[in-house]
Amino acid sequence: MTGKKLLLFTFIQWIILALLKYWFFSYTIFSDPGIQEIVFWVFTGVVVTAMIRRFGVLSYLEVIFILFLWTVFNLLFD
């Protein structure tokens, strides 16, 4: 994992999750808001897992670092 690749994927992750949040919370997709939120978190998990897999072979420490970094940045920029 390089710093350039981490910043690129972080930026792409912000864009994808922002679009996903806008789509899920601006429109009523399901009749129950609880189901809609659960489906949103499932989609978020799938997107983030797919993006982390694109980094290649990572150690557990690198995965924990990415998880912590993306969580903090998403909380700050939400």
Short mmCIF file of N, CA and C in Angstrom, two decimals, residues 44-75:
data_model
loop_
_atom_site.label_atom_id
_atom_site.label_comp_id
_atom_site.label_asym_id
_atom_site.label_seq_id
_atom_site.Cartn_x
_atom_site.Cartn_y
_atom_site.Cartn_z
N THR A 44 -23.01 0.03 1.94
CA THR A 44 -21.78 0.70 2.35
C THR A 44 -20.69 -0.32 2.67
N GLY A 45 -21.06 -1.37 3.38
CA GLY A 45 -20.09 -2.42 3.69
C GLY A 45 -19.57 -3.12 2.46
N VAL A 46 -20.43 -3.36 1.50
CA VAL A 46 -20.01 -4.01 0.25
C VAL A 46 -19.05 -3.11 -0.54
N VAL A 47 -19.38 -1.83 -0.63
CA VAL A 47 -18.54 -0.89 -1.37
C VAL A 47 -17.17 -0.76 -0.72
N VAL A 48 -17.14 -0.59 0.59
CA VAL A 48 -15.86 -0.41 1.29
C VAL A 48 -15.03 -1.70 1.24
N THR A 49 -15.67 -2.84 1.38
CA THR A 49 -14.93 -4.11 1.29
C THR A 49 -14.34 -4.30 -0.10
N ALA A 50 -15.10 -3.98 -1.13
CA ALA A 50 -14.59 -4.10 -2.50
C ALA A 50 -13.42 -3.15 -2.74
N MET A 51 -13.49 -1.96 -2.17
CA MET A 51 -12.40 -1.00 -2.36
C MET A 51 -11.14 -1.43 -1.61
N ILE A 52 -11.29 -1.97 -0.42
CA ILE A 52 -10.11 -2.43 0.33
C ILE A 52 -9.47 -3.62 -0.37
N ARG A 53 -10.28 -4.45 -1.01
CA ARG A 53 -9.72 -5.60 -1.74
C ARG A 53 -8.85 -5.15 -2.93
N ARG A 54 -9.12 -3.94 -3.46
CA ARG A 54 -8.35 -3.42 -4.60
C ARG A 54 -6.93 -3.01 -4.20
N PHE A 55 -6.66 -2.87 -2.91
CA PHE A 55 -5.31 -2.53 -2.46
C PHE A 55 -4.34 -3.68 -2.69
N GLY A 56 -4.83 -4.88 -2.77
CA GLY A 56 -3.97 -6.04 -2.92
C GLY A 56 -3.78 -6.73 -1.58
N VAL A 57 -2.64 -7.39 -1.42
CA VAL A 57 -2.36 -8.11 -0.19
C VAL A 57 -1.96 -7.11 0.89
N LEU A 58 -2.69 -7.12 1.99
CA LEU A 58 -2.45 -6.19 3.09
C LEU A 58 -2.27 -6.96 4.39
N SER A 59 -1.51 -6.38 5.29
CA SER A 59 -1.42 -6.96 6.63
C SER A 59 -2.61 -6.48 7.45
N TYR A 60 -2.82 -7.14 8.57
CA TYR A 60 -3.93 -6.73 9.44
C TYR A 60 -3.75 -5.31 9.95
N LEU A 61 -2.51 -4.91 10.21
CA LEU A 61 -2.24 -3.56 10.69
C LEU A 61 -2.63 -2.51 9.64
N GLU A 62 -2.35 -2.78 8.38
CA GLU A 62 -2.74 -1.85 7.31
C GLU A 62 -4.26 -1.77 7.16
N VAL A 63 -4.94 -2.88 7.28
CA VAL A 63 -6.40 -2.88 7.18
C VAL A 63 -7.00 -2.12 8.35
N ILE A 64 -6.47 -2.30 9.54
CA ILE A 64 -6.96 -1.57 10.70
C ILE A 64 -6.70 -0.07 10.53
N PHE A 65 -5.54 0.29 9.99
CA PHE A 65 -5.23 1.69 9.73
C PHE A 65 -6.21 2.30 8.73
N ILE A 66 -6.49 1.60 7.64
CA ILE A 66 -7.45 2.09 6.64
C ILE A 66 -8.84 2.23 7.25
N LEU A 67 -9.26 1.23 8.02
CA LEU A 67 -10.56 1.27 8.66
C LEU A 67 -10.67 2.47 9.60
N PHE A 68 -9.66 2.70 10.42
CA PHE A 68 -9.65 3.83 11.35
C PHE A 68 -9.64 5.16 10.59
N LEU A 69 -8.78 5.28 9.59
CA LEU A 69 -8.66 6.51 8.82
C LEU A 69 -9.96 6.85 8.10
N TRP A 70 -10.55 5.89 7.41
CA TRP A 70 -11.78 6.15 6.68
C TRP A 70 -12.95 6.45 7.62
N THR A 71 -13.00 5.79 8.77
CA THR A 71 -14.06 6.07 9.73
C THR A 71 -13.95 7.49 10.27
N VAL A 72 -12.75 7.90 10.64
CA VAL A 72 -12.55 9.26 11.15
C VAL A 72 -12.86 10.30 10.08
N PHE A 73 -12.36 10.10 8.87
CA PHE A 73 -12.62 11.07 7.79
C PHE A 73 -14.10 11.13 7.43
N ASN A 74 -14.79 9.99 7.43
CA ASN A 74 -16.22 10.00 7.13
C ASN A 74 -17.02 10.70 8.22
N LEU A 75 -16.58 10.57 9.46
CA LEU A 75 -17.26 11.29 10.55
C LEU A 75 -17.03 12.79 10.45
#
